Amino acid sequence: MVGTRRGGRSMNASPEKQCPVSHTAAATWDNLSPLLVEIRARRNEFGPAQEIPKEIIDGFRRIGIYRAMVAKRFGGEERTPAEFCRQIERISEADGSAGWVASFGDGARYLAALPDDTLRKVYANGPDVVLAGALFPLQPARRCAGGFVVNGVWPFASGSPGADLIGVGIKLEDDPAGDLPRVAVIPAEKVTIRPNWDVIGLRGTGSHDVVVSDVIVPEQWTLIRGGPATLDGPIYRYPSVAFAAQAHAVVGIGIARAAIDEVIAMAGSRASITGAPVMAERGYVQLEIAKAESMLRSARSFFYEATEELWKQALTGGVNLSTTMQVRLAATNAARQGAEVCRISSGLAGTEALYTSSNLARAMCDSFVVAQHAALNEGTLQSAGLALLGTAIQPGFP
């Protein structure tokens, strides 16, 4: 087996050590622009490297992406879902792969389902813990005296080269959680990454296979995906599975915004080699760019409207299934409309979008991959339709 052991900081610090809340959190969060400049300058490196460089991941740590959803008692900031998504959207405008990896800052919401004692160990060295994950296919694990013996291979572990912790999906005989997936959370140094992320879009996400061989995971380091959080507060009442879908979908919104802006920037000066008028003077360009702009703004408005509605319910403790379903529908719509906007934008650019170095070519491929994600694909539309019609919905939705 060819692979590498990769990992971030050690998770073995004393569980009693607490990190105080940063008094410069707001200033750090707002200081994203210099990092975006660096991402734009280096984005052509990400695909060939098949990962986001450590310096960029460290930049995400500095500005607070990975502490955004962490409890304040652990030094985190407990940002709202809309605040978090807007930051991921901005990063994705600079580069889709960078935005996708940053979106895993939502992982703190998943980790909140771990026992309190385990969370104190997770955040013993501070709140900026990077979680990557590969849930499916669920691999069988067996019980032992120390917890569970975990073995298996999981594909699509986005961001795994820069992670501190990696979660993998396991199944147990007679699991009291029933059919809900159980996630084993493992220090990254105990996981082998098998580099094989050879795809057409989001090439820099490092979504390689991860391999686990006879690792004993204590039961208190496992959680139920979609299960209740052990922490209290509005962000921990906000549904984790729906939030994960949103964090991915908003990447597509950012990519599409950049694609439209790219076309607008070139339209006033780019002439045709055939002697046709510059792009901005062509009627079909005028029509299609207007359609693309309205599609994107409509999808984005639905996305944030549904987010705010669900957040209001989380604030009062009364999150309901119907509103959660609307969030899932809005996320899927955003991803799919974003991909269509990128297709339109690339078509308007003509031969300019054919080059592998083209920003529009990258946007088209990246947005296509976003819309193919299991949480955002055609099947989620069908599940939303079933829910709207009052029919039994698929397991795991919304």
mmCIF file of C-alpha atoms in Angstrom:
data_model
loop_
_atom_site.group_PDB
_atom_site.id
_atom_site.type_symbol
_atom_site.label_atom_id
_atom_site.label_comp_id
_atom_site.label_asym_id
_atom_site.label_seq_id
_atom_site.Cartn_x
_atom_site.Cartn_y
_atom_site.Cartn_z
ATOM 1 C CA MET A 1 0.000 0.000 0.000
ATOM 2 C CA VAL A 2 1.372 3.384 -1.015
ATOM 3 C CA GLY A 3 0.461 6.171 1.333
ATOM 4 C CA THR A 4 1.608 8.732 3.826
ATOM 5 C CA ARG A 5 0.929 9.325 7.473
ATOM 6 C CA ARG A 6 -0.135 12.916 7.829
ATOM 7 C CA GLY A 7 -1.323 14.942 10.760
ATOM 8 C CA GLY A 8 -1.413 18.288 12.504
ATOM 9 C CA ARG A 9 -1.027 18.972 16.179
ATOM 10 C CA SER A 10 -1.056 16.301 18.853
ATOM 11 C CA MET A 11 -4.369 15.658 20.575
ATOM 12 C CA ASN A 12 -2.653 14.316 23.694
ATOM 13 C CA ALA A 13 -2.536 17.508 25.756
ATOM 14 C CA SER A 14 -4.021 17.610 29.233
ATOM 15 C CA PRO A 15 -7.824 17.764 29.098
ATOM 16 C CA GLU A 16 -7.851 20.262 31.945
ATOM 17 C CA LYS A 17 -5.983 22.887 29.924
ATOM 18 C CA GLN A 18 -8.434 25.476 28.612
ATOM 19 C CA CYS A 19 -7.886 28.176 26.013
ATOM 20 C CA PRO A 20 -9.375 31.585 26.893
ATOM 21 C CA VAL A 21 -11.643 33.351 24.431
ATOM 22 C CA SER A 22 -9.596 35.582 22.137
ATOM 23 C CA HIS A 23 -10.211 39.310 22.615
ATOM 24 C CA THR A 24 -9.026 39.934 19.034
ATOM 25 C CA ALA A 25 -11.456 37.488 17.443
ATOM 26 C CA ALA A 26 -13.475 40.087 15.522
ATOM 27 C CA ALA A 27 -10.380 41.798 14.122
ATOM 28 C CA THR A 28 -8.937 38.444 13.075
ATOM 29 C CA TRP A 29 -12.189 37.344 11.436
ATOM 30 C CA ASP A 30 -12.396 40.584 9.441
ATOM 31 C CA ASN A 31 -8.777 40.360 8.306
ATOM 32 C CA LEU A 32 -9.512 37.960 5.463
ATOM 33 C CA SER A 33 -8.515 40.172 2.517
ATOM 34 C CA PRO A 34 -4.714 39.620 2.669
ATOM 35 C CA LEU A 35 -5.260 35.868 2.720
ATOM 36 C CA LEU A 36 -7.557 36.124 -0.317
ATOM 37 C CA VAL A 37 -4.806 37.964 -2.182
ATOM 38 C CA GLU A 38 -2.434 35.093 -1.437
ATOM 39 C CA ILE A 39 -5.002 32.480 -2.480
ATOM 40 C CA ARG A 40 -5.589 34.206 -5.827
ATOM 41 C CA ALA A 41 -1.859 34.500 -6.436
ATOM 42 C CA ARG A 42 -1.240 30.804 -5.725
ATOM 43 C CA ARG A 43 -4.434 29.085 -6.891
ATOM 44 C CA ASN A 44 -2.821 27.590 -9.981
ATOM 45 C CA GLU A 45 -0.597 25.576 -7.614
ATOM 46 C CA PHE A 46 -3.429 23.865 -5.781
ATOM 47 C CA GLY A 47 -4.651 21.487 -8.497
ATOM 48 C CA PRO A 48 -1.280 20.017 -9.470
ATOM 49 C CA ALA A 49 -0.367 19.636 -5.793
ATOM 50 C CA GLN A 50 -3.740 17.969 -5.071
ATOM 51 C CA GLU A 51 -3.981 19.862 -1.801
ATOM 52 C CA ILE A 52 -4.193 23.291 -0.230
ATOM 53 C CA PRO A 53 -0.742 24.306 1.059
ATOM 54 C CA LYS A 54 -0.050 24.299 4.788
ATOM 55 C CA GLU A 55 0.488 28.071 4.737
ATOM 56 C CA ILE A 56 -3.066 28.611 3.524
ATOM 57 C CA ILE A 57 -4.481 26.192 6.112
ATOM 58 C CA ASP A 58 -2.515 28.071 8.760
ATOM 59 C CA GLY A 59 -4.044 31.277 7.406
ATOM 60 C CA PHE A 60 -7.518 29.810 7.908
ATOM 61 C CA ARG A 61 -6.541 29.002 11.482
ATOM 62 C CA ARG A 62 -5.322 32.576 12.088
ATOM 63 C CA ILE A 63 -8.470 34.266 10.835
ATOM 64 C CA GLY A 64 -10.704 31.934 12.838
ATOM 65 C CA ILE A 65 -12.322 29.666 10.256
ATOM 66 C CA TYR A 66 -11.806 26.538 12.370
ATOM 67 C CA ARG A 67 -12.832 28.150 15.660
ATOM 68 C CA ALA A 68 -15.928 29.838 14.239
ATOM 69 C CA MET A 69 -18.307 27.077 15.346
ATOM 70 C CA VAL A 70 -16.420 26.063 18.499
ATOM 71 C CA ALA A 71 -17.969 26.750 21.907
ATOM 72 C CA LYS A 72 -16.782 29.914 23.636
ATOM 73 C CA ARG A 73 -15.872 27.884 26.718
ATOM 74 C CA PHE A 74 -13.172 26.192 24.589
ATOM 75 C CA GLY A 75 -11.906 29.478 23.118
ATOM 76 C CA GLY A 76 -14.215 29.414 20.120
ATOM 77 C CA GLU A 77 -16.550 32.068 18.757
ATOM 78 C CA GLU A 78 -19.938 30.370 18.215
ATOM 79 C CA ARG A 79 -20.591 32.280 14.985
ATOM 80 C CA THR A 80 -23.974 32.074 13.307
ATOM 81 C CA PRO A 81 -24.420 29.785 10.290
ATOM 82 C CA ALA A 82 -24.946 32.791 8.014
ATOM 83 C CA GLU A 83 -21.740 34.477 9.225
ATOM 84 C CA PHE A 84 -19.755 31.311 8.618
ATOM 85 C CA CYS A 85 -21.249 30.749 5.160
ATOM 86 C CA ARG A 86 -20.488 34.305 4.065
ATOM 87 C CA GLN A 87 -16.817 33.827 4.913
ATOM 88 C CA ILE A 88 -16.705 30.545 2.972
ATOM 89 C CA GLU A 89 -18.422 32.298 0.065
ATOM 90 C CA ARG A 90 -15.714 34.973 -0.016
ATOM 91 C CA ILE A 91 -12.928 32.403 0.074
ATOM 92 C CA SER A 92 -14.606 30.429 -2.715
ATOM 93 C CA GLU A 93 -14.686 33.516 -4.929
ATOM 94 C CA ALA A 94 -10.899 33.454 -4.728
ATOM 95 C CA ASP A 95 -10.652 29.690 -5.292
ATOM 96 C CA GLY A 96 -13.170 26.870 -5.088
ATOM 97 C CA SER A 97 -10.785 24.291 -3.638
ATOM 98 C CA ALA A 98 -9.669 26.684 -0.918
ATOM 99 C CA GLY A 99 -13.297 27.450 -0.092
ATOM 100 C CA TRP A 100 -14.168 23.750 0.027
ATOM 101 C CA VAL A 101 -11.364 22.972 2.482
ATOM 102 C CA ALA A 102 -12.247 26.004 4.604
ATOM 103 C CA SER A 103 -15.880 24.864 4.679
ATOM 104 C CA PHE A 104 -14.844 21.979 6.917
ATOM 105 C CA GLY A 105 -14.700 24.510 9.708
ATOM 106 C CA ASP A 106 -18.304 23.377 10.109
ATOM 107 C CA GLY A 107 -16.841 20.160 11.535
ATOM 108 C CA ALA A 108 -16.881 21.693 15.014
ATOM 109 C CA ARG A 109 -20.663 21.341 14.855
ATOM 110 C CA TYR A 110 -20.260 17.599 14.236
ATOM 111 C CA LEU A 111 -17.680 17.283 17.008
ATOM 112 C CA ALA A 112 -20.145 18.873 19.434
ATOM 113 C CA ALA A 113 -21.862 15.476 19.623
ATOM 114 C CA LEU A 114 -18.802 14.027 21.415
ATOM 115 C CA PRO A 115 -18.932 13.697 25.220
ATOM 116 C CA ASP A 116 -17.893 16.776 27.164
ATOM 117 C CA ASP A 117 -14.741 15.140 28.559
ATOM 118 C CA THR A 118 -13.649 14.239 25.026
ATOM 119 C CA LEU A 119 -14.267 17.775 23.785
ATOM 120 C CA ARG A 120 -12.024 19.131 26.523
ATOM 121 C CA LYS A 121 -9.258 16.890 25.182
ATOM 122 C CA VAL A 122 -9.951 17.903 21.574
ATOM 123 C CA TYR A 123 -9.574 21.597 22.411
ATOM 124 C CA ALA A 124 -6.910 21.290 25.113
ATOM 125 C CA ASN A 125 -4.376 23.112 22.923
ATOM 126 C CA GLY A 126 -6.826 25.686 21.585
ATOM 127 C CA PRO A 127 -9.916 25.910 19.394
ATOM 128 C CA ASP A 128 -8.308 25.905 15.932
ATOM 129 C CA VAL A 129 -8.688 22.160 15.347
ATOM 130 C CA VAL A 130 -9.034 20.990 11.747
ATOM 131 C CA LEU A 131 -11.376 18.066 11.148
ATOM 132 C CA ALA A 132 -11.552 16.129 7.889
ATOM 133 C CA GLY A 133 -13.879 13.250 7.286
ATOM 134 C CA ALA A 134 -14.880 10.388 5.019
ATOM 135 C CA LEU A 135 -18.137 8.854 6.160
ATOM 136 C CA PHE A 136 -19.219 6.359 3.513
ATOM 137 C CA PRO A 137 -19.140 3.502 2.898
ATOM 138 C CA LEU A 138 -19.621 2.586 6.532
ATOM 139 C CA GLN A 139 -17.008 -0.008 7.486
ATOM 140 C CA PRO A 140 -17.621 -2.726 10.089
ATOM 141 C CA ALA A 141 -15.865 -2.247 13.425
ATOM 142 C CA ARG A 142 -15.682 -4.688 16.307
ATOM 143 C CA ARG A 143 -15.819 -4.068 20.011
ATOM 144 C CA CYS A 144 -12.779 -4.599 22.206
ATOM 145 C CA ALA A 145 -11.804 -3.793 25.764
ATOM 146 C CA GLY A 146 -10.579 -0.317 24.805
ATOM 147 C CA GLY A 147 -13.477 0.631 22.542
ATOM 148 C CA PHE A 148 -13.682 -0.332 18.855
ATOM 149 C CA VAL A 149 -11.127 -1.783 16.466
ATOM 150 C CA VAL A 150 -11.411 0.192 13.232
ATOM 151 C CA ASN A 151 -10.206 -0.939 9.814
ATOM 152 C CA GLY A 152 -11.070 0.159 6.325
ATOM 153 C CA VAL A 153 -10.639 2.496 3.380
ATOM 154 C CA TRP A 154 -12.771 5.609 2.884
ATOM 155 C CA PRO A 155 -12.745 7.783 -0.267
ATOM 156 C CA PHE A 156 -13.342 11.531 -0.647
ATOM 157 C CA ALA A 157 -11.599 12.654 2.550
ATOM 158 C CA SER A 158 -11.467 16.326 1.591
ATOM 159 C CA GLY A 159 -8.794 18.347 3.359
ATOM 160 C CA SER A 160 -7.213 15.292 4.929
ATOM 161 C CA PRO A 161 -3.584 16.347 4.239
ATOM 162 C CA GLY A 162 -3.987 19.350 6.554
ATOM 163 C CA ALA A 163 -6.234 17.840 9.218
ATOM 164 C CA ASP A 164 -5.618 17.297 12.929
ATOM 165 C CA LEU A 165 -8.481 14.817 13.290
ATOM 166 C CA ILE A 166 -10.109 12.533 10.730
ATOM 167 C CA GLY A 167 -13.583 11.092 11.165
ATOM 168 C CA VAL A 168 -14.562 7.838 9.432
ATOM 169 C CA GLY A 169 -17.922 6.089 9.254
ATOM 170 C CA ILE A 170 -18.271 2.757 11.039
ATOM 171 C CA LYS A 171 -21.068 0.293 11.740
ATOM 172 C CA LEU A 172 -21.475 -2.040 14.686
ATOM 173 C CA GLU A 173 -23.651 -5.015 15.318
ATOM 174 C CA ASP A 174 -26.518 -4.095 17.645
ATOM 175 C CA ASP A 175 -25.531 -0.431 17.743
ATOM 176 C CA PRO A 176 -27.990 1.366 20.063
ATOM 177 C CA ALA A 177 -27.975 4.249 17.549
ATOM 178 C CA GLY A 178 -29.737 1.985 15.074
ATOM 179 C CA ASP A 179 -29.250 2.906 11.412
ATOM 180 C CA LEU A 180 -27.701 6.317 12.096
ATOM 181 C CA PRO A 181 -24.043 6.426 11.005
ATOM 182 C CA ARG A 182 -21.463 6.330 13.757
ATOM 183 C CA VAL A 183 -18.288 8.352 13.242
ATOM 184 C CA ALA A 184 -14.963 7.359 14.765
ATOM 185 C CA VAL A 185 -12.772 10.421 15.372
ATOM 186 C CA ILE A 186 -9.083 9.565 15.028
ATOM 187 C CA PRO A 187 -5.887 11.644 15.363
ATOM 188 C CA ALA A 188 -4.580 12.220 11.856
ATOM 189 C CA GLU A 189 -1.187 10.712 12.632
ATOM 190 C CA LYS A 190 -2.893 7.328 13.065
ATOM 191 C CA VAL A 191 -4.439 7.495 9.580
ATOM 192 C CA THR A 192 -2.720 6.775 6.272
ATOM 193 C CA ILE A 193 -3.579 8.988 3.321
ATOM 194 C CA ARG A 194 -3.566 7.240 -0.046
ATOM 195 C CA PRO A 195 -2.979 9.976 -2.652
ATOM 196 C CA ASN A 196 -5.371 9.292 -5.542
ATOM 197 C CA TRP A 197 -7.421 12.479 -6.052
ATOM 198 C CA ASP A 198 -7.269 12.603 -9.871
ATOM 199 C CA VAL A 199 -10.409 14.507 -10.912
ATOM 200 C CA ILE A 200 -11.567 17.355 -13.167
ATOM 201 C CA GLY A 201 -12.703 19.820 -10.511
ATOM 202 C CA LEU A 202 -11.900 20.905 -6.942
ATOM 203 C CA ARG A 203 -8.532 19.330 -7.647
ATOM 204 C CA GLY A 204 -6.839 21.136 -4.781
ATOM 205 C CA THR A 205 -9.073 19.757 -2.034
ATOM 206 C CA GLY A 206 -6.890 16.724 -1.343
ATOM 207 C CA SER A 207 -9.954 14.473 -1.229
ATOM 208 C CA HIS A 208 -7.844 11.329 -1.157
ATOM 209 C CA ASP A 209 -8.651 7.908 0.263
ATOM 210 C CA VAL A 210 -7.867 7.461 3.940
ATOM 211 C CA VAL A 211 -6.807 4.091 5.295
ATOM 212 C CA VAL A 212 -7.168 2.937 8.912
ATOM 213 C CA SER A 213 -5.465 -0.270 10.039
ATOM 214 C CA ASP A 214 -6.261 -1.829 13.426
ATOM 215 C CA VAL A 215 -6.689 1.468 15.252
ATOM 216 C CA ILE A 216 -8.437 1.200 18.609
ATOM 217 C CA VAL A 217 -10.882 4.089 19.007
ATOM 218 C CA PRO A 218 -12.387 4.594 22.486
ATOM 219 C CA GLU A 219 -16.170 4.739 22.418
ATOM 220 C CA GLN A 220 -16.084 8.256 23.858
ATOM 221 C CA TRP A 221 -14.243 9.316 20.675
ATOM 222 C CA THR A 222 -17.192 8.309 18.511
ATOM 223 C CA LEU A 223 -20.332 10.268 17.713
ATOM 224 C CA ILE A 224 -23.613 9.765 15.906
ATOM 225 C CA ARG A 225 -23.872 11.798 12.713
ATOM 226 C CA GLY A 226 -26.912 13.989 13.033
ATOM 227 C CA GLY A 227 -27.303 13.082 16.686
ATOM 228 C CA PRO A 228 -27.918 15.669 19.416
ATOM 229 C CA ALA A 229 -25.033 17.791 20.619
ATOM 230 C CA THR A 230 -23.777 17.402 24.168
ATOM 231 C CA LEU A 231 -23.310 21.184 24.302
ATOM 232 C CA ASP A 232 -26.105 23.680 24.744
ATOM 233 C CA GLY A 233 -26.706 26.835 22.745
ATOM 234 C CA PRO A 234 -28.407 27.912 19.501
ATOM 235 C CA ILE A 235 -25.626 26.764 17.185
ATOM 236 C CA TYR A 236 -25.846 23.289 18.710
ATOM 237 C CA ARG A 237 -29.584 23.169 18.083
ATOM 238 C CA TYR A 238 -29.017 24.050 14.436
ATOM 239 C CA PRO A 239 -29.095 20.696 12.547
ATOM 240 C CA SER A 240 -25.558 19.524 11.797
ATOM 241 C CA VAL A 241 -26.348 17.583 8.591
ATOM 242 C CA ALA A 242 -28.239 20.503 7.069
ATOM 243 C CA PHE A 243 -25.428 22.861 8.062
ATOM 244 C CA ALA A 244 -22.832 20.624 6.412
ATOM 245 C CA ALA A 245 -24.829 20.690 3.167
ATOM 246 C CA GLN A 246 -24.971 24.487 3.353
ATOM 247 C CA ALA A 247 -21.244 24.837 3.999
ATOM 248 C CA HIS A 248 -20.557 22.874 0.805
ATOM 249 C CA ALA A 249 -23.247 24.550 -1.288
ATOM 250 C CA VAL A 250 -22.096 28.076 -0.552
ATOM 251 C CA VAL A 251 -18.793 27.203 -2.224
ATOM 252 C CA GLY A 252 -20.742 26.984 -5.475
ATOM 253 C CA ILE A 253 -22.233 30.436 -4.892
ATOM 254 C CA GLY A 254 -18.775 31.943 -4.451
ATOM 255 C CA ILE A 255 -17.388 30.207 -7.531
ATOM 256 C CA ALA A 256 -20.330 31.419 -9.646
ATOM 257 C CA ARG A 257 -19.897 35.005 -8.433
ATOM 258 C CA ALA A 258 -16.273 34.922 -9.560
ATOM 259 C CA ALA A 259 -17.273 33.467 -12.950
ATOM 260 C CA ILE A 260 -19.760 36.254 -13.698
ATOM 261 C CA ASP A 261 -17.261 38.886 -12.591
ATOM 262 C CA GLU A 262 -14.651 37.345 -14.894
ATOM 263 C CA VAL A 263 -16.958 37.634 -17.900
ATOM 264 C CA ILE A 264 -17.910 41.217 -17.062
ATOM 265 C CA ALA A 265 -14.228 42.158 -16.714
ATOM 266 C CA MET A 266 -13.338 40.805 -20.147
ATOM 267 C CA ALA A 267 -16.510 41.864 -21.962
ATOM 268 C CA GLY A 268 -15.568 45.478 -22.555
ATOM 269 C CA SER A 269 -12.261 44.791 -24.261
ATOM 270 C CA ARG A 270 -12.206 41.269 -25.661
ATOM 271 C CA ALA A 271 -12.736 41.320 -29.427
ATOM 272 C CA SER A 272 -13.388 38.293 -31.607
ATOM 273 C CA ILE A 273 -10.720 36.952 -33.935
ATOM 274 C CA THR A 274 -13.476 36.806 -36.576
ATOM 275 C CA GLY A 275 -14.024 40.563 -36.450
ATOM 276 C CA ALA A 276 -17.236 40.450 -34.373
ATOM 277 C CA PRO A 277 -17.897 43.285 -31.898
ATOM 278 C CA VAL A 278 -16.444 43.150 -28.397
ATOM 279 C CA MET A 279 -18.415 40.892 -26.058
ATOM 280 C CA ALA A 280 -20.279 43.705 -24.313
ATOM 281 C CA GLU A 281 -21.816 44.811 -27.618
ATOM 282 C CA ARG A 282 -23.227 41.410 -28.554
ATOM 283 C CA GLY A 283 -26.914 40.943 -27.866
ATOM 284 C CA TYR A 284 -26.701 37.324 -26.765
ATOM 285 C CA VAL A 285 -23.955 38.172 -24.253
ATOM 286 C CA GLN A 286 -26.113 40.930 -22.794
ATOM 287 C CA LEU A 287 -29.076 38.556 -22.442
ATOM 288 C CA GLU A 288 -27.154 35.627 -20.983
ATOM 289 C CA ILE A 289 -25.161 37.637 -18.454
ATOM 290 C CA ALA A 290 -28.410 39.176 -17.204
ATOM 291 C CA LYS A 291 -29.942 35.703 -16.852
ATOM 292 C CA ALA A 292 -26.884 34.413 -15.026
ATOM 293 C CA GLU A 293 -26.863 37.365 -12.615
ATOM 294 C CA SER A 294 -30.546 36.927 -11.772
ATOM 295 C CA MET A 295 -30.140 33.159 -11.325
ATOM 296 C CA LEU A 296 -27.274 33.599 -8.915
ATOM 297 C CA ARG A 297 -28.859 36.372 -6.880
ATOM 298 C CA SER A 298 -32.137 34.443 -6.620
ATOM 299 C CA ALA A 299 -30.414 31.268 -5.467
ATOM 300 C CA ARG A 300 -28.268 33.202 -2.996
ATOM 301 C CA SER A 301 -31.296 35.029 -1.559
ATOM 302 C CA PHE A 302 -33.198 31.771 -1.025
ATOM 303 C CA PHE A 303 -30.094 30.263 0.571
ATOM 304 C CA TYR A 304 -29.647 32.989 3.190
ATOM 305 C CA GLU A 305 -33.380 33.483 3.728
ATOM 306 C CA ALA A 306 -33.769 29.806 4.652
ATOM 307 C CA THR A 307 -30.642 29.992 6.813
ATOM 308 C CA GLU A 308 -31.941 32.938 8.825
ATOM 309 C CA GLU A 309 -35.355 31.327 9.284
ATOM 310 C CA LEU A 310 -33.842 28.140 10.690
ATOM 311 C CA TRP A 311 -31.487 30.179 12.876
ATOM 312 C CA LYS A 312 -34.444 32.055 14.385
ATOM 313 C CA GLN A 313 -35.921 28.701 15.358
ATOM 314 C CA ALA A 314 -32.598 27.550 16.826
ATOM 315 C CA LEU A 315 -32.503 30.692 18.975
ATOM 316 C CA THR A 316 -35.842 29.756 20.512
ATOM 317 C CA GLY A 317 -35.174 26.017 20.634
ATOM 318 C CA GLY A 318 -37.990 25.033 18.275
ATOM 319 C CA VAL A 319 -36.272 23.790 15.092
ATOM 320 C CA ASN A 320 -38.812 21.968 12.930
ATOM 321 C CA LEU A 321 -38.583 19.495 10.073
ATOM 322 C CA SER A 322 -40.244 21.707 7.484
ATOM 323 C CA THR A 323 -37.787 24.581 7.891
ATOM 324 C CA THR A 324 -34.826 22.197 7.939
ATOM 325 C CA MET A 325 -36.079 20.728 4.671
ATOM 326 C CA GLN A 326 -36.221 24.229 3.155
ATOM 327 C CA VAL A 327 -32.580 24.742 4.135
ATOM 328 C CA ARG A 328 -31.614 21.508 2.404
ATOM 329 C CA LEU A 329 -33.606 22.499 -0.679
ATOM 330 C CA ALA A 330 -32.009 25.948 -0.732
ATOM 331 C CA ALA A 331 -28.543 24.395 -0.456
ATOM 332 C CA THR A 332 -29.140 22.001 -3.335
ATOM 333 C CA ASN A 333 -30.640 24.779 -5.436
ATOM 334 C CA ALA A 334 -27.625 27.008 -4.739
ATOM 335 C CA ALA A 335 -25.170 24.320 -5.803
ATOM 336 C CA ARG A 336 -27.035 23.457 -8.985
ATOM 337 C CA GLN A 337 -27.754 27.047 -10.005
ATOM 338 C CA GLY A 338 -24.149 27.955 -9.293
ATOM 339 C CA ALA A 339 -22.997 25.233 -11.683
ATOM 340 C CA GLU A 340 -25.401 26.478 -14.362
ATOM 341 C CA VAL A 341 -24.169 30.055 -13.956
ATOM 342 C CA CYS A 342 -20.597 28.850 -14.414
ATOM 343 C CA ARG A 343 -21.604 26.915 -17.541
ATOM 344 C CA ILE A 344 -23.243 30.022 -19.013
ATOM 345 C CA SER A 345 -20.255 32.196 -18.125
ATOM 346 C CA SER A 346 -17.780 29.776 -19.670
ATOM 347 C CA GLY A 347 -19.873 29.561 -22.849
ATOM 348 C CA LEU A 348 -19.915 33.337 -23.196
ATOM 349 C CA ALA A 349 -16.118 33.451 -23.009
ATOM 350 C CA GLY A 350 -15.771 31.190 -26.052
ATOM 351 C CA THR A 351 -12.322 29.802 -26.707
ATOM 352 C CA GLU A 352 -10.901 31.721 -23.745
ATOM 353 C CA ALA A 353 -12.531 29.147 -21.449
ATOM 354 C CA LEU A 354 -10.846 26.196 -23.167
ATOM 355 C CA TYR A 355 -7.406 26.694 -21.649
ATOM 356 C CA THR A 356 -6.572 24.704 -18.526
ATOM 357 C CA SER A 357 -5.157 27.905 -16.994
ATOM 358 C CA SER A 358 -8.456 29.755 -17.515
ATOM 359 C CA ASN A 359 -10.284 30.907 -14.394
ATOM 360 C CA LEU A 360 -13.573 30.164 -16.154
ATOM 361 C CA ALA A 361 -12.537 26.626 -17.029
ATOM 362 C CA ARG A 362 -11.634 26.040 -13.400
ATOM 363 C CA ALA A 363 -14.917 27.594 -12.241
ATOM 364 C CA MET A 364 -16.971 25.398 -14.559
ATOM 365 C CA CYS A 365 -15.253 22.197 -13.426
ATOM 366 C CA ASP A 366 -15.201 23.143 -9.743
ATOM 367 C CA SER A 367 -18.886 24.085 -9.685
ATOM 368 C CA PHE A 368 -19.807 20.837 -11.445
ATOM 369 C CA VAL A 369 -18.099 18.848 -8.690
ATOM 370 C CA VAL A 370 -19.895 20.853 -5.977
ATOM 371 C CA ALA A 371 -23.264 19.988 -7.532
ATOM 372 C CA GLN A 372 -22.308 16.302 -7.726
ATOM 373 C CA HIS A 373 -21.833 16.003 -3.964
ATOM 374 C CA ALA A 374 -24.096 13.432 -2.310
ATOM 375 C CA ALA A 375 -25.655 16.098 -0.078
ATOM 376 C CA LEU A 376 -26.482 18.334 -3.050
ATOM 377 C CA ASN A 377 -27.249 16.111 -6.017
ATOM 378 C CA GLU A 378 -30.471 15.209 -7.809
ATOM 379 C CA GLY A 379 -31.483 12.756 -5.101
ATOM 380 C CA THR A 380 -31.768 15.535 -2.517
ATOM 381 C CA LEU A 381 -34.191 17.357 -4.806
ATOM 382 C CA GLN A 382 -36.354 14.243 -4.918
ATOM 383 C CA SER A 383 -36.256 13.967 -1.119
ATOM 384 C CA ALA A 384 -37.280 17.613 -0.810
ATOM 385 C CA GLY A 385 -40.130 17.001 -3.243
ATOM 386 C CA LEU A 386 -41.335 14.054 -1.189
ATOM 387 C CA ALA A 387 -41.291 16.229 1.923
ATOM 388 C CA LEU A 388 -43.175 19.053 0.198
ATOM 389 C CA LEU A 389 -45.838 16.578 -0.922
ATOM 390 C CA GLY A 390 -46.209 15.157 2.572
ATOM 391 C CA THR A 391 -44.774 11.766 1.627
ATOM 392 C CA ALA A 392 -42.323 9.750 3.717
ATOM 393 C CA ILE A 393 -38.816 11.059 3.162
ATOM 394 C CA GLN A 394 -35.572 9.170 2.692
ATOM 395 C CA PRO A 395 -33.482 8.194 5.778
ATOM 396 C CA GLY A 396 -30.891 10.839 6.609
ATOM 397 C CA PHE A 397 -32.907 13.671 5.061
ATOM 398 C CA PRO A 398 -33.161 16.515 5.900
#
